[in-house]
Amino acid sequence: MRILSILDTLETAPFILETTSALADRLGCGSVRLLHPAPASNPDFQSPDEGMPGPQAQARFAQNVTAQTTALHTLCQNWMATSGHARISHWATGQEDNIRALVATEAASADLVVLSRPRATDPASVSQAFSGALYDAKAAVVVAPLQSYPTMGSHPIVAWKASDMLDRALEHAMPLLEKAATVTILIGERQAGEEATPTLAQTLRQKGVAVTIQRFVITSRTEVGEQIRAQALSAGGDLLVMGAYSQPHFLEWLFGGPTRDILRHGTLPILTHH
């Protein structure tokens, strides 16, 4: 089991490392790669009409990149010393103009990629890294929440919608589901009772896992992402497993928009696949 953790910013890195640690403990991980992708050139000067950065702007940019890289490296060293994962963990940096391609290349050889949900205030490189892992590398992605969780994977929630994307997410989630204390399968329906109980329920029960089926009526197509989030939280889950459905902005659809302050709304770690 190989985990790639993408450390974009100092604000989200502690939650990414916490999620990484929980996954490594639960899955018996053999390798953790801690990657900090940094832009090689100043993103404020990316188009011809923005001009060329002067010496002072170039110097400030280089100092900021170095300062963030150093701070993240220190954070990772402290995490390795206290998490018990020093032997299997490796720090790496990559400075490229094409962050999306860099992360896609790295993610292609990982079993799970842990990263943060892009926030409205984040630099563009964060969204580029997310897209590189989920859409270009087609990796199994675990989106870390922006708050601490006492457990992860003890009570997974499967947001059921039969699709190739969910099948791929379940393939990577199965080691977690089989070790869970209980699994809730969340089924959204246009009319109550119209969806059959998935065979996944019987498969897990045969392995000794307690399974609960939780159904809800979809009240609005545009709000179904919010309904999934709310239902998963009400079930007491600590991991949401779902396919990255064909929404233009999948996580905005799930969380209700890029401008919403996600810290004011409870979230779960999300394991997803496109």
PDB file of C-alpha atoms in Angstrom:
ATOM      1  CA  MET A   1       0.000   0.000   0.000  1.00  0.00           C
ATOM      2  CA  ARG A   2       1.482   3.297  -1.165  1.00  0.00           C
ATOM      3  CA  ILE A   3       0.076   6.634  -0.006  1.00  0.00           C
ATOM      4  CA  LEU A   4       0.912   9.941  -1.661  1.00  0.00           C
ATOM      5  CA  SER A   5       0.095  12.986   0.459  1.00  0.00           C
ATOM      6  CA  ILE A   6      -0.027  16.370  -1.267  1.00  0.00           C
ATOM      7  CA  LEU A   7       0.985  19.196   1.062  1.00  0.00           C
ATOM      8  CA  ASP A   8      -0.011  22.468  -0.589  1.00  0.00           C
ATOM      9  CA  THR A   9      -0.345  24.946   2.251  1.00  0.00           C
ATOM     10  CA  LEU A  10       0.571  25.263   5.911  1.00  0.00           C
ATOM     11  CA  GLU A  11      -3.075  25.759   6.868  1.00  0.00           C
ATOM     12  CA  THR A  12      -4.288  22.432   5.483  1.00  0.00           C
ATOM     13  CA  ALA A  13      -1.137  20.323   5.964  1.00  0.00           C
ATOM     14  CA  PRO A  14      -1.876  19.274   9.588  1.00  0.00           C
ATOM     15  CA  PHE A  15      -5.223  17.766   8.549  1.00  0.00           C
ATOM     16  CA  ILE A  16      -3.669  16.013   5.568  1.00  0.00           C
ATOM     17  CA  LEU A  17      -0.998  14.494   7.804  1.00  0.00           C
ATOM     18  CA  GLU A  18      -3.603  13.450  10.366  1.00  0.00           C
ATOM     19  CA  THR A  19      -5.643  11.730   7.641  1.00  0.00           C
ATOM     20  CA  THR A  20      -2.495  10.116   6.247  1.00  0.00           C
ATOM     21  CA  SER A  21      -1.611   8.754   9.665  1.00  0.00           C
ATOM     22  CA  ALA A  22      -5.085   7.288  10.187  1.00  0.00           C
ATOM     23  CA  LEU A  23      -4.996   5.564   6.791  1.00  0.00           C
ATOM     24  CA  ALA A  24      -1.471   4.237   7.293  1.00  0.00           C
ATOM     25  CA  ASP A  25      -2.416   2.795  10.683  1.00  0.00           C
ATOM     26  CA  ARG A  26      -5.626   1.209   9.457  1.00  0.00           C
ATOM     27  CA  LEU A  27      -4.253  -0.220   6.212  1.00  0.00           C
ATOM     28  CA  GLY A  28      -0.785  -1.269   7.307  1.00  0.00           C
ATOM     29  CA  CYS A  29       0.795   1.048   4.771  1.00  0.00           C
ATOM     30  CA  GLY A  30       4.283   0.254   3.489  1.00  0.00           C
ATOM     31  CA  SER A  31       5.160   3.626   1.956  1.00  0.00           C
ATOM     32  CA  VAL A  32       4.123   7.252   2.468  1.00  0.00           C
ATOM     33  CA  ARG A  33       5.400   9.944   0.113  1.00  0.00           C
ATOM     34  CA  LEU A  34       4.959  13.497   1.401  1.00  0.00           C
ATOM     35  CA  LEU A  35       5.041  15.798  -1.619  1.00  0.00           C
ATOM     36  CA  HIS A  36       5.080  19.571  -1.593  1.00  0.00           C
ATOM     37  CA  PRO A  37       4.408  20.863  -5.131  1.00  0.00           C
ATOM     38  CA  ALA A  38       5.539  24.460  -5.498  1.00  0.00           C
ATOM     39  CA  PRO A  39       5.218  26.804  -8.502  1.00  0.00           C
ATOM     40  CA  ALA A  40       8.476  27.468 -10.316  1.00  0.00           C
ATOM     41  CA  SER A  41       7.447  30.964 -11.398  1.00  0.00           C
ATOM     42  CA  ASN A  42       5.309  33.701  -9.921  1.00  0.00           C
ATOM     43  CA  PRO A  43       1.623  32.974 -10.695  1.00  0.00           C
ATOM     44  CA  ASP A  44       0.907  36.723 -10.575  1.00  0.00           C
ATOM     45  CA  PHE A  45       2.822  37.071 -13.850  1.00  0.00           C
ATOM     46  CA  GLN A  46       1.444  34.268 -15.997  1.00  0.00           C
ATOM     47  CA  SER A  47       0.074  36.174 -18.985  1.00  0.00           C
ATOM     48  CA  PRO A  48       1.729  38.759 -21.277  1.00  0.00           C
ATOM     49  CA  ASP A  49      -0.575  41.593 -20.188  1.00  0.00           C
ATOM     50  CA  GLU A  50       0.597  41.160 -16.591  1.00  0.00           C
ATOM     51  CA  GLY A  51       4.108  42.142 -17.567  1.00  0.00           C
ATOM     52  CA  MET A  52       7.347  40.751 -16.236  1.00  0.00           C
ATOM     53  CA  PRO A  53       8.172  40.610 -12.527  1.00  0.00           C
ATOM     54  CA  GLY A  54      10.895  42.992 -11.452  1.00  0.00           C
ATOM     55  CA  PRO A  55      13.869  41.935  -9.313  1.00  0.00           C
ATOM     56  CA  GLN A  56      12.069  42.775  -6.069  1.00  0.00           C
ATOM     57  CA  ALA A  57       8.958  40.799  -7.028  1.00  0.00           C
ATOM     58  CA  GLN A  58      11.107  37.844  -8.074  1.00  0.00           C
ATOM     59  CA  ALA A  59      13.016  37.954  -4.821  1.00  0.00           C
ATOM     60  CA  ARG A  60       9.810  38.116  -2.734  1.00  0.00           C
ATOM     61  CA  PHE A  61       8.347  35.180  -4.652  1.00  0.00           C
ATOM     62  CA  ALA A  62      11.489  33.067  -4.149  1.00  0.00           C
ATOM     63  CA  GLN A  63      11.591  33.931  -0.436  1.00  0.00           C
ATOM     64  CA  ASN A  64       7.927  33.001   0.023  1.00  0.00           C
ATOM     65  CA  VAL A  65       8.367  29.663  -1.744  1.00  0.00           C
ATOM     66  CA  THR A  66      11.465  28.857   0.317  1.00  0.00           C
ATOM     67  CA  ALA A  67       9.780  29.874   3.583  1.00  0.00           C
ATOM     68  CA  GLN A  68       6.709  27.730   2.937  1.00  0.00           C
ATOM     69  CA  THR A  69       8.784  24.746   1.814  1.00  0.00           C
ATOM     70  CA  THR A  70      10.970  24.988   4.922  1.00  0.00           C
ATOM     71  CA  ALA A  71       7.967  25.288   7.236  1.00  0.00           C
ATOM     72  CA  LEU A  72       6.222  22.315   5.633  1.00  0.00           C
ATOM     73  CA  HIS A  73       9.390  20.236   5.828  1.00  0.00           C
ATOM     74  CA  THR A  74       9.704  21.008   9.538  1.00  0.00           C
ATOM     75  CA  LEU A  75       6.046  20.099  10.074  1.00  0.00           C
ATOM     76  CA  CYS A  76       6.573  16.780   8.285  1.00  0.00           C
ATOM     77  CA  GLN A  77       9.708  15.995  10.274  1.00  0.00           C
ATOM     78  CA  ASN A  78       7.794  16.574  13.516  1.00  0.00           C
ATOM     79  CA  TRP A  79       4.926  14.429  12.244  1.00  0.00           C
ATOM     80  CA  MET A  80       7.264  11.589  11.308  1.00  0.00           C
ATOM     81  CA  ALA A  81       8.891  11.749  14.743  1.00  0.00           C
ATOM     82  CA  THR A  82       5.588  11.533  16.610  1.00  0.00           C
ATOM     83  CA  SER A  83       3.352   9.435  14.343  1.00  0.00           C
ATOM     84  CA  GLY A  84       5.437   6.289  14.286  1.00  0.00           C
ATOM     85  CA  HIS A  85       5.676   6.408  10.485  1.00  0.00           C
ATOM     86  CA  ALA A  86       9.229   7.731  10.102  1.00  0.00           C
ATOM     87  CA  ARG A  87      10.517   4.434   8.684  1.00  0.00           C
ATOM     88  CA  ILE A  88       8.019   4.360   5.807  1.00  0.00           C
ATOM     89  CA  SER A  89       7.738   8.109   5.112  1.00  0.00           C
ATOM     90  CA  HIS A  90       9.692  10.158   2.600  1.00  0.00           C
ATOM     91  CA  TRP A  91       9.672  13.921   2.049  1.00  0.00           C
ATOM     92  CA  ALA A  92       9.862  15.290  -1.494  1.00  0.00           C
ATOM     93  CA  THR A  93       9.472  18.640  -3.212  1.00  0.00           C
ATOM     94  CA  GLY A  94       8.711  19.423  -6.818  1.00  0.00           C
ATOM     95  CA  GLN A  95       8.974  22.918  -8.272  1.00  0.00           C
ATOM     96  CA  GLU A  96       7.212  23.118 -11.624  1.00  0.00           C
ATOM     97  CA  ASP A  97       5.112  25.584 -13.580  1.00  0.00           C
ATOM     98  CA  ASN A  98       2.731  22.750 -14.466  1.00  0.00           C
ATOM     99  CA  ILE A  99       1.643  21.601 -10.997  1.00  0.00           C
ATOM    100  CA  ARG A 100      -1.226  19.587 -12.455  1.00  0.00           C
ATOM    101  CA  ALA A 101       1.116  17.459 -14.579  1.00  0.00           C
ATOM    102  CA  LEU A 102       3.586  17.032 -11.711  1.00  0.00           C
ATOM    103  CA  VAL A 103       0.917  15.717  -9.346  1.00  0.00           C
ATOM    104  CA  ALA A 104      -0.649  13.517 -12.031  1.00  0.00           C
ATOM    105  CA  THR A 105       2.694  11.839 -12.640  1.00  0.00           C
ATOM    106  CA  GLU A 106       3.273  11.267  -8.924  1.00  0.00           C
ATOM    107  CA  ALA A 107      -0.297  10.080  -8.296  1.00  0.00           C
ATOM    108  CA  ALA A 108      -0.202   7.510 -11.085  1.00  0.00           C
ATOM    109  CA  SER A 109       1.936   5.166  -8.963  1.00  0.00           C
ATOM    110  CA  ALA A 110       0.063   5.618  -5.662  1.00  0.00           C
ATOM    111  CA  ASP A 111      -2.713   3.438  -4.238  1.00  0.00           C
ATOM    112  CA  LEU A 112      -4.274   6.402  -2.419  1.00  0.00           C
ATOM    113  CA  VAL A 113      -3.677  10.135  -2.757  1.00  0.00           C
ATOM    114  CA  VAL A 114      -4.457  12.318   0.266  1.00  0.00           C
ATOM    115  CA  LEU A 115      -5.053  16.012  -0.321  1.00  0.00           C
ATOM    116  CA  SER A 116      -7.168  18.928   0.768  1.00  0.00           C
ATOM    117  CA  ARG A 117     -10.313  20.301  -0.753  1.00  0.00           C
ATOM    118  CA  PRO A 118      -9.449  23.457  -2.729  1.00  0.00           C
ATOM    119  CA  ARG A 119     -10.709  26.521  -0.868  1.00  0.00           C
ATOM    120  CA  ALA A 120     -11.770  29.836  -2.348  1.00  0.00           C
ATOM    121  CA  THR A 121      -8.722  31.568  -0.843  1.00  0.00           C
ATOM    122  CA  ASP A 122      -6.180  28.987  -2.040  1.00  0.00           C
ATOM    123  CA  PRO A 123      -3.747  29.671  -4.892  1.00  0.00           C
ATOM    124  CA  ALA A 124      -4.617  28.131  -8.254  1.00  0.00           C
ATOM    125  CA  SER A 125      -1.934  25.474  -7.756  1.00  0.00           C
ATOM    126  CA  VAL A 126      -4.124  23.744  -5.139  1.00  0.00           C
ATOM    127  CA  SER A 127      -6.963  23.185  -7.614  1.00  0.00           C
ATOM    128  CA  GLN A 128      -4.426  22.143 -10.228  1.00  0.00           C
ATOM    129  CA  ALA A 129      -3.007  19.500  -7.894  1.00  0.00           C
ATOM    130  CA  PHE A 130      -6.485  18.211  -7.094  1.00  0.00           C
ATOM    131  CA  SER A 131      -7.418  17.928 -10.774  1.00  0.00           C
ATOM    132  CA  GLY A 132      -4.113  16.276 -11.610  1.00  0.00           C
ATOM    133  CA  ALA A 133      -4.688  13.513  -9.068  1.00  0.00           C
ATOM    134  CA  LEU A 134      -8.428  12.908  -9.499  1.00  0.00           C
ATOM    135  CA  TYR A 135      -9.029  13.544 -13.196  1.00  0.00           C
ATOM    136  CA  ASP A 136      -5.680  13.124 -14.971  1.00  0.00           C
ATOM    137  CA  ALA A 137      -4.078  10.285 -12.993  1.00  0.00           C
ATOM    138  CA  LYS A 138      -7.531   8.831 -12.196  1.00  0.00           C
ATOM    139  CA  ALA A 139      -6.214   7.982  -8.754  1.00  0.00           C
ATOM    140  CA  ALA A 140      -8.233   7.051  -5.703  1.00  0.00           C
ATOM    141  CA  VAL A 141      -8.322  10.301  -3.741  1.00  0.00           C
ATOM    142  CA  VAL A 142      -8.959  10.867  -0.046  1.00  0.00           C
ATOM    143  CA  VAL A 143     -10.028  14.450   0.602  1.00  0.00           C
ATOM    144  CA  ALA A 144      -8.960  15.400   4.118  1.00  0.00           C
ATOM    145  CA  PRO A 145     -11.448  17.399   6.213  1.00  0.00           C
ATOM    146  CA  LEU A 146     -10.499  20.776   7.629  1.00  0.00           C
ATOM    147  CA  GLN A 147     -10.919  19.616  11.200  1.00  0.00           C
ATOM    148  CA  SER A 148      -9.662  16.762  13.337  1.00  0.00           C
ATOM    149  CA  TYR A 149     -11.480  13.445  13.520  1.00  0.00           C
ATOM    150  CA  PRO A 150     -10.973  11.003  16.411  1.00  0.00           C
ATOM    151  CA  THR A 151     -11.385   8.029  14.036  1.00  0.00           C
ATOM    152  CA  MET A 152     -11.375   7.382  10.311  1.00  0.00           C
ATOM    153  CA  GLY A 153     -12.732   4.233   8.725  1.00  0.00           C
ATOM    154  CA  SER A 154     -14.430   2.816  11.811  1.00  0.00           C
ATOM    155  CA  HIS A 155     -17.840   3.796  10.379  1.00  0.00           C
ATOM    156  CA  PRO A 156     -17.652   4.446   6.625  1.00  0.00           C
ATOM    157  CA  ILE A 157     -20.663   5.810   4.750  1.00  0.00           C
ATOM    158  CA  VAL A 158     -21.122   4.632   1.149  1.00  0.00           C
ATOM    159  CA  ALA A 159     -23.112   7.127  -0.935  1.00  0.00           C
ATOM    160  CA  TRP A 160     -24.771   4.648  -3.269  1.00  0.00           C
ATOM    161  CA  LYS A 161     -25.277   5.466  -6.919  1.00  0.00           C
ATOM    162  CA  ALA A 162     -24.425   2.596  -9.237  1.00  0.00           C
ATOM    163  CA  SER A 163     -21.673   3.780 -11.583  1.00  0.00           C
ATOM    164  CA  ASP A 164     -18.197   2.938 -12.795  1.00  0.00           C
ATOM    165  CA  MET A 165     -16.846   5.757 -10.620  1.00  0.00           C
ATOM    166  CA  LEU A 166     -18.345   4.261  -7.470  1.00  0.00           C
ATOM    167  CA  ASP A 167     -17.138   0.776  -8.446  1.00  0.00           C
ATOM    168  CA  ARG A 168     -13.587   2.117  -8.692  1.00  0.00           C
ATOM    169  CA  ALA A 169     -13.910   3.978  -5.386  1.00  0.00           C
ATOM    170  CA  LEU A 170     -15.226   0.827  -3.689  1.00  0.00           C
ATOM    171  CA  GLU A 171     -12.359  -1.236  -5.061  1.00  0.00           C
ATOM    172  CA  HIS A 172      -9.908   1.011  -3.227  1.00  0.00           C
ATOM    173  CA  ALA A 173     -12.153   1.413  -0.170  1.00  0.00           C
ATOM    174  CA  MET A 174     -12.817  -2.294   0.340  1.00  0.00           C
ATOM    175  CA  PRO A 175      -9.850  -2.879   2.710  1.00  0.00           C
ATOM    176  CA  LEU A 176     -11.283  -0.120   4.907  1.00  0.00           C
ATOM    177  CA  LEU A 177     -14.863  -1.384   4.637  1.00  0.00           C
ATOM    178  CA  GLU A 178     -13.869  -4.929   5.578  1.00  0.00           C
ATOM    179  CA  LYS A 179     -12.123  -3.680   8.736  1.00  0.00           C
ATOM    180  CA  ALA A 180     -14.927  -1.310   9.764  1.00  0.00           C
ATOM    181  CA  ALA A 181     -17.025  -1.774  12.877  1.00  0.00           C
ATOM    182  CA  THR A 182     -20.098  -0.813  10.870  1.00  0.00           C
ATOM    183  CA  VAL A 183     -20.878   0.461   7.372  1.00  0.00           C
ATOM    184  CA  THR A 184     -23.853   2.586   6.380  1.00  0.00           C
ATOM    185  CA  ILE A 185     -25.043   2.475   2.777  1.00  0.00           C
ATOM    186  CA  LEU A 186     -26.749   5.746   1.956  1.00  0.00           C
ATOM    187  CA  ILE A 187     -29.333   5.508  -0.833  1.00  0.00           C
ATOM    188  CA  GLY A 188     -30.936   8.583  -2.349  1.00  0.00           C
ATOM    189  CA  GLU A 189     -34.238   7.980  -4.154  1.00  0.00           C
ATOM    190  CA  ARG A 190     -36.744   9.996  -6.134  1.00  0.00           C
ATOM    191  CA  GLN A 191     -39.481   7.885  -4.579  1.00  0.00           C
ATOM    192  CA  ALA A 192     -39.187   5.932  -1.338  1.00  0.00           C
ATOM    193  CA  GLY A 193     -38.232   2.295  -1.855  1.00  0.00           C
ATOM    194  CA  GLU A 194     -37.502   2.506  -5.580  1.00  0.00           C
ATOM    195  CA  GLU A 195     -33.847   1.442  -5.257  1.00  0.00           C
ATOM    196  CA  ALA A 196     -32.978  -2.187  -4.504  1.00  0.00           C
ATOM    197  CA  THR A 197     -30.583  -2.933  -1.650  1.00  0.00           C
ATOM    198  CA  PRO A 198     -27.078  -3.187  -3.179  1.00  0.00           C
ATOM    199  CA  THR A 199     -25.311  -6.564  -3.151  1.00  0.00           C
ATOM    200  CA  LEU A 200     -22.481  -4.774  -1.344  1.00  0.00           C
ATOM    201  CA  ALA A 201     -24.537  -5.058   1.845  1.00  0.00           C
ATOM    202  CA  GLN A 202     -24.637  -8.856   1.687  1.00  0.00           C
ATOM    203  CA  THR A 203     -20.959  -9.056   0.704  1.00  0.00           C
ATOM    204  CA  LEU A 204     -19.917  -7.105   3.780  1.00  0.00           C
ATOM    205  CA  ARG A 205     -22.290  -8.962   6.101  1.00  0.00           C
ATOM    206  CA  GLN A 206     -20.791 -12.254   4.957  1.00  0.00           C
ATOM    207  CA  LYS A 207     -17.434 -10.892   6.097  1.00  0.00           C
ATOM    208  CA  GLY A 208     -18.839 -10.105   9.534  1.00  0.00           C
ATOM    209  CA  VAL A 209     -19.321  -6.364   9.044  1.00  0.00           C
ATOM    210  CA  ALA A 210     -22.495  -4.790  10.432  1.00  0.00           C
ATOM    211  CA  VAL A 211     -24.332  -2.953   7.633  1.00  0.00           C
ATOM    212  CA  THR A 212     -27.111  -0.369   7.909  1.00  0.00           C
ATOM    213  CA  ILE A 213     -29.181   0.813   4.950  1.00  0.00           C
ATOM    214  CA  GLN A 214     -30.191   4.475   5.232  1.00  0.00           C
ATOM    215  CA  ARG A 215     -32.557   5.832   2.580  1.00  0.00           C
ATOM    216  CA  PHE A 216     -33.549   9.412   1.881  1.00  0.00           C
ATOM    217  CA  VAL A 217     -35.776  11.093  -0.680  1.00  0.00           C
ATOM    218  CA  ILE A 218     -33.959  13.470  -3.018  1.00  0.00           C
ATOM    219  CA  THR A 219     -35.765  16.778  -2.687  1.00  0.00           C
ATOM    220  CA  SER A 220     -33.727  18.784  -5.193  1.00  0.00           C
ATOM    221  CA  ARG A 221     -31.295  17.741  -7.890  1.00  0.00           C
ATOM    222  CA  THR A 222     -29.157  20.792  -7.258  1.00  0.00           C
ATOM    223  CA  GLU A 223     -29.034  20.160  -3.494  1.00  0.00           C
ATOM    224  CA  VAL A 224     -28.362  16.404  -3.509  1.00  0.00           C
ATOM    225  CA  GLY A 225     -24.701  16.963  -2.641  1.00  0.00           C
ATOM    226  CA  GLU A 226     -25.717  18.841   0.485  1.00  0.00           C
ATOM    227  CA  GLN A 227     -28.234  16.098   1.333  1.00  0.00           C
ATOM    228  CA  ILE A 228     -25.516  13.457   1.076  1.00  0.00           C
ATOM    229  CA  ARG A 229     -23.237  15.474   3.352  1.00  0.00           C
ATOM    230  CA  ALA A 230     -25.982  16.042   5.915  1.00  0.00           C
ATOM    231  CA  GLN A 231     -27.172  12.420   5.855  1.00  0.00           C
ATOM    232  CA  ALA A 232     -23.623  11.114   6.251  1.00  0.00           C
ATOM    233  CA  LEU A 233     -23.040  13.354   9.251  1.00  0.00           C
ATOM    234  CA  SER A 234     -26.360  12.404  10.856  1.00  0.00           C
ATOM    235  CA  ALA A 235     -25.422   8.727  10.529  1.00  0.00           C
ATOM    236  CA  GLY A 236     -22.311   9.341  12.615  1.00  0.00           C
ATOM    237  CA  GLY A 237     -19.873   8.319   9.892  1.00  0.00           C
ATOM    238  CA  ASP A 238     -16.153   9.041   9.847  1.00  0.00           C
ATOM    239  CA  LEU A 239     -15.475   8.453   6.124  1.00  0.00           C
ATOM    240  CA  LEU A 240     -17.619   9.088   3.038  1.00  0.00           C
ATOM    241  CA  VAL A 241     -17.068   6.806   0.044  1.00  0.00           C
ATOM    242  CA  MET A 242     -18.549   7.947  -3.262  1.00  0.00           C
ATOM    243  CA  GLY A 243     -17.899   8.228  -6.969  1.00  0.00           C
ATOM    244  CA  ALA A 244     -16.717  11.560  -8.351  1.00  0.00           C
ATOM    245  CA  TYR A 245     -19.796  11.981 -10.482  1.00  0.00           C
ATOM    246  CA  SER A 246     -19.881  13.961 -13.692  1.00  0.00           C
ATOM    247  CA  GLN A 247     -20.341  17.353 -12.113  1.00  0.00           C
ATOM    248  CA  PRO A 248     -18.320  20.264 -13.563  1.00  0.00           C
ATOM    249  CA  HIS A 249     -17.061  21.132 -10.092  1.00  0.00           C
ATOM    250  CA  PHE A 250     -17.555  17.957  -8.082  1.00  0.00           C
ATOM    251  CA  LEU A 251     -16.603  19.216  -4.621  1.00  0.00           C
ATOM    252  CA  GLU A 252     -18.414  22.516  -5.062  1.00  0.00           C
ATOM    253  CA  TRP A 253     -21.490  20.430  -5.890  1.00  0.00           C
ATOM    254  CA  LEU A 254     -20.957  18.333  -2.775  1.00  0.00           C
ATOM    255  CA  PHE A 255     -20.285  21.194  -0.364  1.00  0.00           C
ATOM    256  CA  GLY A 256     -22.571  23.832  -1.803  1.00  0.00           C
ATOM    257  CA  GLY A 257     -20.245  26.245  -3.561  1.00  0.00           C
ATOM    258  CA  PRO A 258     -16.726  27.631  -3.428  1.00  0.00           C
ATOM    259  CA  THR A 259     -17.567  30.675  -1.325  1.00  0.00           C
ATOM    260  CA  ARG A 260     -19.137  28.763   1.540  1.00  0.00           C
ATOM    261  CA  ASP A 261     -16.982  28.778   4.642  1.00  0.00           C
ATOM    262  CA  ILE A 262     -16.465  25.055   5.009  1.00  0.00           C
ATOM    263  CA  LEU A 263     -15.143  25.432   8.542  1.00  0.00           C
ATOM    264  CA  ARG A 264     -18.675  26.412   9.601  1.00  0.00           C
ATOM    265  CA  HIS A 265     -20.088  23.173   8.157  1.00  0.00           C
ATOM    266  CA  GLY A 266     -19.170  19.701   9.338  1.00  0.00           C
ATOM    267  CA  THR A 267     -17.401  17.571   6.779  1.00  0.00           C
ATOM    268  CA  LEU A 268     -16.087  14.028   6.562  1.00  0.00           C
ATOM    269  CA  PRO A 269     -12.982  12.634   4.956  1.00  0.00           C
ATOM    270  CA  ILE A 270     -14.037  11.594   1.445  1.00  0.00           C
ATOM    271  CA  LEU A 271     -12.666   8.681  -0.547  1.00  0.00           C
ATOM    272  CA  THR A 272     -13.568   9.127  -4.188  1.00  0.00           C
ATOM    273  CA  HIS A 273     -12.582   8.083  -7.690  1.00  0.00           C
ATOM    274  CA  HIS A 274     -13.404   9.394 -11.142  1.00  0.00           C
TER     275      HIS A 274
END
